[in-house]
């Protein structure tokens, strides 16, 4: 198993290993359980990763639902979880709309909004309409991780409650600008933030503007 950028955190359910797994993807390992969010084969060699007990999808865009990545990860026991748009692609163990909660193996998984307010396609429609996709808040006993999905800075980020680790996207025009990213990190207040989904990243600027209050971990 190759976890080159992993970091471990103590939780009431055991040691949680978090790995930024390329593009917008993240992998969680808790004991023997392995969970993936949005694995994407163009950004990581998933043949080197462990098999999935669960795969969660934030939405069905090609860089979040990638069948090539799944070929390396899925077994007959793998559980799929995602929003309603995923039902046309896969048989889901659980369909989650914004606000829904799913309990699995002692882990609470809550679907939260992920959408665009400002950034829109040429036809005027948002790249990610409200309600189409999910972000997720995972509660591992006493430890909470927010995987934001494809989203801009949205008001619901102030309603997440305590977050220990945030996985936040940063790329225009699909998700957040540098300014939105910094404001989102401040609103959420997680001491550890993984920037993901970026094409380029001004690390010095982000670290300077976050004033050393937040540890940034780069893939």
mmCIF file of C-alpha atoms in Angstrom:
data_model
loop_
_atom_site.group_PDB
_atom_site.id
_atom_site.type_symbol
_atom_site.label_atom_id
_atom_site.label_comp_id
_atom_site.label_asym_id
_atom_site.label_seq_id
_atom_site.Cartn_x
_atom_site.Cartn_y
_atom_site.Cartn_z
ATOM 1 C CA UNK A 1 0.000 0.000 0.000
ATOM 2 C CA UNK A 2 1.404 3.406 -0.983
ATOM 3 C CA UNK A 3 0.236 6.342 1.137
ATOM 4 C CA UNK A 4 2.909 8.903 0.352
ATOM 5 C CA UNK A 5 1.167 11.986 1.763
ATOM 6 C CA UNK A 6 -0.784 10.427 4.597
ATOM 7 C CA UNK A 7 -1.363 12.008 7.965
ATOM 8 C CA UNK A 8 -2.772 10.289 11.031
ATOM 9 C CA UNK A 9 -5.249 11.571 13.586
ATOM 10 C CA UNK A 10 -6.458 10.034 16.837
ATOM 11 C CA UNK A 11 -10.222 9.460 17.114
ATOM 12 C CA UNK A 12 -12.497 7.577 19.492
ATOM 13 C CA UNK A 13 -12.937 4.986 16.740
ATOM 14 C CA UNK A 14 -9.181 4.484 16.338
ATOM 15 C CA UNK A 15 -6.427 6.033 14.252
ATOM 16 C CA UNK A 16 -7.702 7.802 11.140
ATOM 17 C CA UNK A 17 -5.336 8.090 8.178
ATOM 18 C CA UNK A 18 -6.197 10.773 5.619
ATOM 19 C CA UNK A 19 -4.620 10.766 2.178
ATOM 20 C CA UNK A 20 -5.155 13.391 -0.549
ATOM 21 C CA UNK A 21 -5.602 11.018 -3.476
ATOM 22 C CA UNK A 22 -5.327 13.236 -6.547
ATOM 23 C CA UNK A 23 -7.486 16.036 -7.962
ATOM 24 C CA UNK A 24 -10.594 16.322 -5.737
ATOM 25 C CA UNK A 25 -10.214 12.856 -4.227
ATOM 26 C CA UNK A 26 -9.455 11.857 -0.662
ATOM 27 C CA UNK A 27 -8.946 8.491 0.988
ATOM 28 C CA UNK A 28 -9.712 7.624 4.611
ATOM 29 C CA UNK A 29 -8.434 4.572 6.450
ATOM 30 C CA UNK A 30 -9.845 3.731 9.879
ATOM 31 C CA UNK A 31 -8.520 0.442 11.189
ATOM 32 C CA UNK A 32 -9.243 -2.066 8.433
ATOM 33 C CA UNK A 33 -11.854 0.149 6.765
ATOM 34 C CA UNK A 34 -10.904 2.049 3.598
ATOM 35 C CA UNK A 35 -13.129 4.794 2.189
ATOM 36 C CA UNK A 36 -12.681 6.935 -0.927
ATOM 37 C CA UNK A 37 -14.337 10.144 -2.040
ATOM 38 C CA UNK A 38 -14.309 10.810 -5.814
ATOM 39 C CA UNK A 39 -11.301 8.706 -6.931
ATOM 40 C CA UNK A 40 -9.923 9.994 -10.254
ATOM 41 C CA UNK A 41 -7.446 7.939 -12.279
ATOM 42 C CA UNK A 42 -5.921 10.871 -14.198
ATOM 43 C CA UNK A 43 -4.409 12.179 -10.963
ATOM 44 C CA UNK A 44 -3.317 9.036 -9.105
ATOM 45 C CA UNK A 45 -2.264 5.447 -9.751
ATOM 46 C CA UNK A 46 -4.986 3.602 -7.907
ATOM 47 C CA UNK A 47 -3.388 0.239 -8.585
ATOM 48 C CA UNK A 48 -1.120 1.132 -5.635
ATOM 49 C CA UNK A 49 -4.015 1.882 -3.272
ATOM 50 C CA UNK A 50 -5.949 -0.595 -1.117
ATOM 51 C CA UNK A 51 -9.358 -1.907 -2.121
ATOM 52 C CA UNK A 52 -12.382 0.120 -1.112
ATOM 53 C CA UNK A 53 -14.913 -0.826 1.529
ATOM 54 C CA UNK A 54 -16.859 2.281 0.529
ATOM 55 C CA UNK A 55 -16.731 4.781 -2.316
ATOM 56 C CA UNK A 56 -18.614 8.060 -1.961
ATOM 57 C CA UNK A 57 -19.366 10.355 -4.859
ATOM 58 C CA UNK A 58 -20.053 14.058 -4.531
ATOM 59 C CA UNK A 59 -21.617 14.176 -8.026
ATOM 60 C CA UNK A 60 -21.300 12.489 -11.417
ATOM 61 C CA UNK A 61 -18.968 14.786 -13.395
ATOM 62 C CA UNK A 62 -16.248 12.784 -15.163
ATOM 63 C CA UNK A 63 -13.501 13.847 -12.741
ATOM 64 C CA UNK A 64 -15.514 12.643 -9.739
ATOM 65 C CA UNK A 65 -17.177 9.534 -11.134
ATOM 66 C CA UNK A 66 -14.348 7.744 -12.946
ATOM 67 C CA UNK A 67 -14.873 4.106 -13.899
ATOM 68 C CA UNK A 68 -11.149 3.597 -14.600
ATOM 69 C CA UNK A 69 -10.294 4.440 -11.006
ATOM 70 C CA UNK A 70 -13.057 2.167 -9.747
ATOM 71 C CA UNK A 71 -11.630 -0.789 -11.674
ATOM 72 C CA UNK A 72 -8.659 -0.801 -9.283
ATOM 73 C CA UNK A 73 -10.617 -0.223 -6.070
ATOM 74 C CA UNK A 74 -13.946 -2.010 -6.199
ATOM 75 C CA UNK A 75 -14.706 -5.524 -4.966
ATOM 76 C CA UNK A 76 -18.018 -7.362 -4.700
ATOM 77 C CA UNK A 77 -18.277 -6.020 -1.147
ATOM 78 C CA UNK A 78 -17.669 -2.337 -1.937
ATOM 79 C CA UNK A 79 -20.502 -0.031 -0.866
ATOM 80 C CA UNK A 80 -21.436 2.970 -3.025
ATOM 81 C CA UNK A 81 -22.950 6.150 -1.557
ATOM 82 C CA UNK A 82 -23.852 9.352 -3.375
ATOM 83 C CA UNK A 83 -26.494 11.864 -4.451
ATOM 84 C CA UNK A 84 -29.481 11.003 -6.600
ATOM 85 C CA UNK A 85 -27.633 11.815 -9.842
ATOM 86 C CA UNK A 86 -25.457 8.747 -9.207
ATOM 87 C CA UNK A 87 -28.412 6.353 -9.317
ATOM 88 C CA UNK A 88 -28.289 6.259 -13.120
ATOM 89 C CA UNK A 89 -24.680 5.055 -12.993
ATOM 90 C CA UNK A 90 -24.465 2.680 -10.034
ATOM 91 C CA UNK A 91 -26.534 0.764 -7.528
ATOM 92 C CA UNK A 92 -26.152 2.823 -4.375
ATOM 93 C CA UNK A 93 -26.213 1.374 -0.892
ATOM 94 C CA UNK A 94 -27.551 4.753 0.194
ATOM 95 C CA UNK A 95 -28.756 7.795 -1.751
ATOM 96 C CA UNK A 96 -28.077 10.995 0.167
ATOM 97 C CA UNK A 97 -29.700 14.333 -0.513
ATOM 98 C CA UNK A 98 -28.415 17.512 1.138
ATOM 99 C CA UNK A 99 -29.141 17.166 4.857
ATOM 100 C CA UNK A 100 -29.441 13.361 4.891
ATOM 101 C CA UNK A 101 -27.409 11.267 7.331
ATOM 102 C CA UNK A 102 -26.101 7.712 6.909
ATOM 103 C CA UNK A 103 -24.554 5.625 9.680
ATOM 104 C CA UNK A 104 -22.074 2.936 8.614
ATOM 105 C CA UNK A 105 -19.663 0.909 10.741
ATOM 106 C CA UNK A 106 -19.960 3.437 13.566
ATOM 107 C CA UNK A 107 -19.202 6.387 11.258
ATOM 108 C CA UNK A 108 -21.751 9.151 10.694
ATOM 109 C CA UNK A 109 -21.850 10.557 7.166
ATOM 110 C CA UNK A 110 -23.882 13.700 6.580
ATOM 111 C CA UNK A 111 -24.511 15.110 3.107
ATOM 112 C CA UNK A 112 -24.222 18.899 2.985
ATOM 113 C CA UNK A 113 -24.727 21.418 0.156
ATOM 114 C CA UNK A 114 -22.055 21.989 -2.503
ATOM 115 C CA UNK A 115 -22.869 24.462 -5.267
ATOM 116 C CA UNK A 116 -22.008 27.609 -7.221
ATOM 117 C CA UNK A 117 -23.449 31.034 -6.567
ATOM 118 C CA UNK A 118 -21.288 33.239 -8.787
ATOM 119 C CA UNK A 119 -19.580 31.004 -11.315
ATOM 120 C CA UNK A 120 -21.811 29.956 -14.216
ATOM 121 C CA UNK A 121 -21.670 28.388 -17.653
ATOM 122 C CA UNK A 122 -22.135 30.527 -20.793
ATOM 123 C CA UNK A 123 -25.839 29.603 -20.771
ATOM 124 C CA UNK A 124 -26.223 31.164 -17.315
ATOM 125 C CA UNK A 125 -26.566 27.897 -15.410
ATOM 126 C CA UNK A 126 -24.231 27.264 -12.459
ATOM 127 C CA UNK A 127 -21.493 24.700 -12.955
ATOM 128 C CA UNK A 128 -22.837 22.923 -9.879
ATOM 129 C CA UNK A 129 -26.512 23.667 -9.145
ATOM 130 C CA UNK A 130 -27.678 23.635 -5.555
ATOM 131 C CA UNK A 131 -29.009 20.219 -4.605
ATOM 132 C CA UNK A 132 -27.356 18.328 -7.469
ATOM 133 C CA UNK A 133 -24.253 17.233 -5.593
ATOM 134 C CA UNK A 134 -23.033 16.820 -2.031
ATOM 135 C CA UNK A 135 -20.253 17.711 0.274
ATOM 136 C CA UNK A 136 -19.852 15.376 3.253
ATOM 137 C CA UNK A 137 -19.188 15.725 6.951
ATOM 138 C CA UNK A 138 -17.751 12.526 8.424
ATOM 139 C CA UNK A 139 -17.903 12.005 12.173
ATOM 140 C CA UNK A 140 -15.406 9.417 13.373
ATOM 141 C CA UNK A 141 -16.498 9.244 17.003
ATOM 142 C CA UNK A 142 -15.303 12.628 18.235
ATOM 143 C CA UNK A 143 -13.378 13.661 15.106
ATOM 144 C CA UNK A 144 -15.090 15.470 12.235
ATOM 145 C CA UNK A 145 -13.875 15.818 8.643
ATOM 146 C CA UNK A 146 -15.504 18.028 6.008
ATOM 147 C CA UNK A 147 -14.986 17.020 2.382
ATOM 148 C CA UNK A 148 -16.523 19.980 0.595
ATOM 149 C CA UNK A 149 -16.965 18.591 -2.934
ATOM 150 C CA UNK A 150 -17.209 21.034 -5.833
ATOM 151 C CA UNK A 151 -18.435 24.214 -4.222
ATOM 152 C CA UNK A 152 -17.890 27.917 -3.903
ATOM 153 C CA UNK A 153 -17.917 29.771 -0.614
ATOM 154 C CA UNK A 154 -21.509 29.189 0.551
ATOM 155 C CA UNK A 155 -23.473 30.274 3.653
ATOM 156 C CA UNK A 156 -23.930 26.670 4.797
ATOM 157 C CA UNK A 157 -20.220 26.481 5.642
ATOM 158 C CA UNK A 158 -20.988 28.491 8.783
ATOM 159 C CA UNK A 159 -23.487 25.837 9.914
ATOM 160 C CA UNK A 160 -21.198 22.807 9.901
ATOM 161 C CA UNK A 161 -20.329 22.909 13.580
ATOM 162 C CA UNK A 162 -16.905 21.928 14.828
ATOM 163 C CA UNK A 163 -14.619 20.604 12.069
ATOM 164 C CA UNK A 164 -11.184 19.102 12.739
ATOM 165 C CA UNK A 165 -10.059 18.676 9.120
ATOM 166 C CA UNK A 166 -11.433 20.388 6.009
ATOM 167 C CA UNK A 167 -10.824 19.243 2.424
ATOM 168 C CA UNK A 168 -11.521 22.312 0.283
ATOM 169 C CA UNK A 169 -11.430 22.858 -3.497
ATOM 170 C CA UNK A 170 -9.671 25.803 -5.119
ATOM 171 C CA UNK A 171 -9.970 26.367 -8.844
ATOM 172 C CA UNK A 172 -11.855 28.754 -11.087
ATOM 173 C CA UNK A 173 -14.363 28.845 -12.581
ATOM 174 C CA UNK A 174 -15.660 25.623 -11.035
ATOM 175 C CA UNK A 175 -15.078 26.082 -7.306
ATOM 176 C CA UNK A 176 -13.345 28.728 -5.162
ATOM 177 C CA UNK A 177 -10.944 31.564 -5.890
ATOM 178 C CA UNK A 178 -7.951 32.166 -3.610
ATOM 179 C CA UNK A 179 -9.971 34.811 -1.762
ATOM 180 C CA UNK A 180 -12.962 32.519 -1.294
ATOM 181 C CA UNK A 181 -10.711 29.684 -0.177
ATOM 182 C CA UNK A 182 -9.110 31.826 2.537
ATOM 183 C CA UNK A 183 -12.499 33.074 3.725
ATOM 184 C CA UNK A 184 -13.949 29.560 3.720
ATOM 185 C CA UNK A 185 -11.037 28.222 5.758
ATOM 186 C CA UNK A 186 -11.537 31.032 8.262
ATOM 187 C CA UNK A 187 -15.290 30.499 8.539
ATOM 188 C CA UNK A 188 -14.990 26.754 8.976
ATOM 189 C CA UNK A 189 -12.194 27.094 11.505
ATOM 190 C CA UNK A 190 -10.605 23.674 11.044
ATOM 191 C CA UNK A 191 -6.996 23.609 12.276
ATOM 192 C CA UNK A 192 -6.000 21.374 9.328
ATOM 193 C CA UNK A 193 -6.974 22.079 5.713
ATOM 194 C CA UNK A 194 -6.233 20.090 2.565
ATOM 195 C CA UNK A 195 -6.434 22.215 -0.609
ATOM 196 C CA UNK A 196 -7.610 20.003 -3.486
ATOM 197 C CA UNK A 197 -8.915 20.237 -7.057
ATOM 198 C CA UNK A 198 -6.480 23.033 -7.903
ATOM 199 C CA UNK A 199 -4.695 23.657 -11.189
ATOM 200 C CA UNK A 200 -2.157 25.954 -9.549
ATOM 201 C CA UNK A 201 -1.655 27.073 -5.975
ATOM 202 C CA UNK A 202 0.077 30.102 -4.485
ATOM 203 C CA UNK A 203 1.188 28.363 -1.296
ATOM 204 C CA UNK A 204 3.037 31.364 0.108
ATOM 205 C CA UNK A 205 0.013 33.610 -0.316
ATOM 206 C CA UNK A 206 -2.395 31.144 1.284
ATOM 207 C CA UNK A 207 -0.096 30.510 4.220
ATOM 208 C CA UNK A 208 0.494 34.231 4.687
ATOM 209 C CA UNK A 209 -3.204 35.128 4.572
ATOM 210 C CA UNK A 210 -4.195 32.314 6.906
ATOM 211 C CA UNK A 211 -1.649 33.737 9.369
ATOM 212 C CA UNK A 212 -0.282 30.386 10.526
ATOM 213 C CA UNK A 213 -3.569 29.578 12.298
ATOM 214 C CA UNK A 214 -4.260 26.714 9.923
ATOM 215 C CA UNK A 215 -1.998 23.880 8.836
ATOM 216 C CA UNK A 216 -2.210 23.418 5.072
ATOM 217 C CA UNK A 217 -1.403 19.964 3.704
ATOM 218 C CA UNK A 218 -0.736 19.691 -0.014
ATOM 219 C CA UNK A 219 -1.139 16.650 -2.202
#
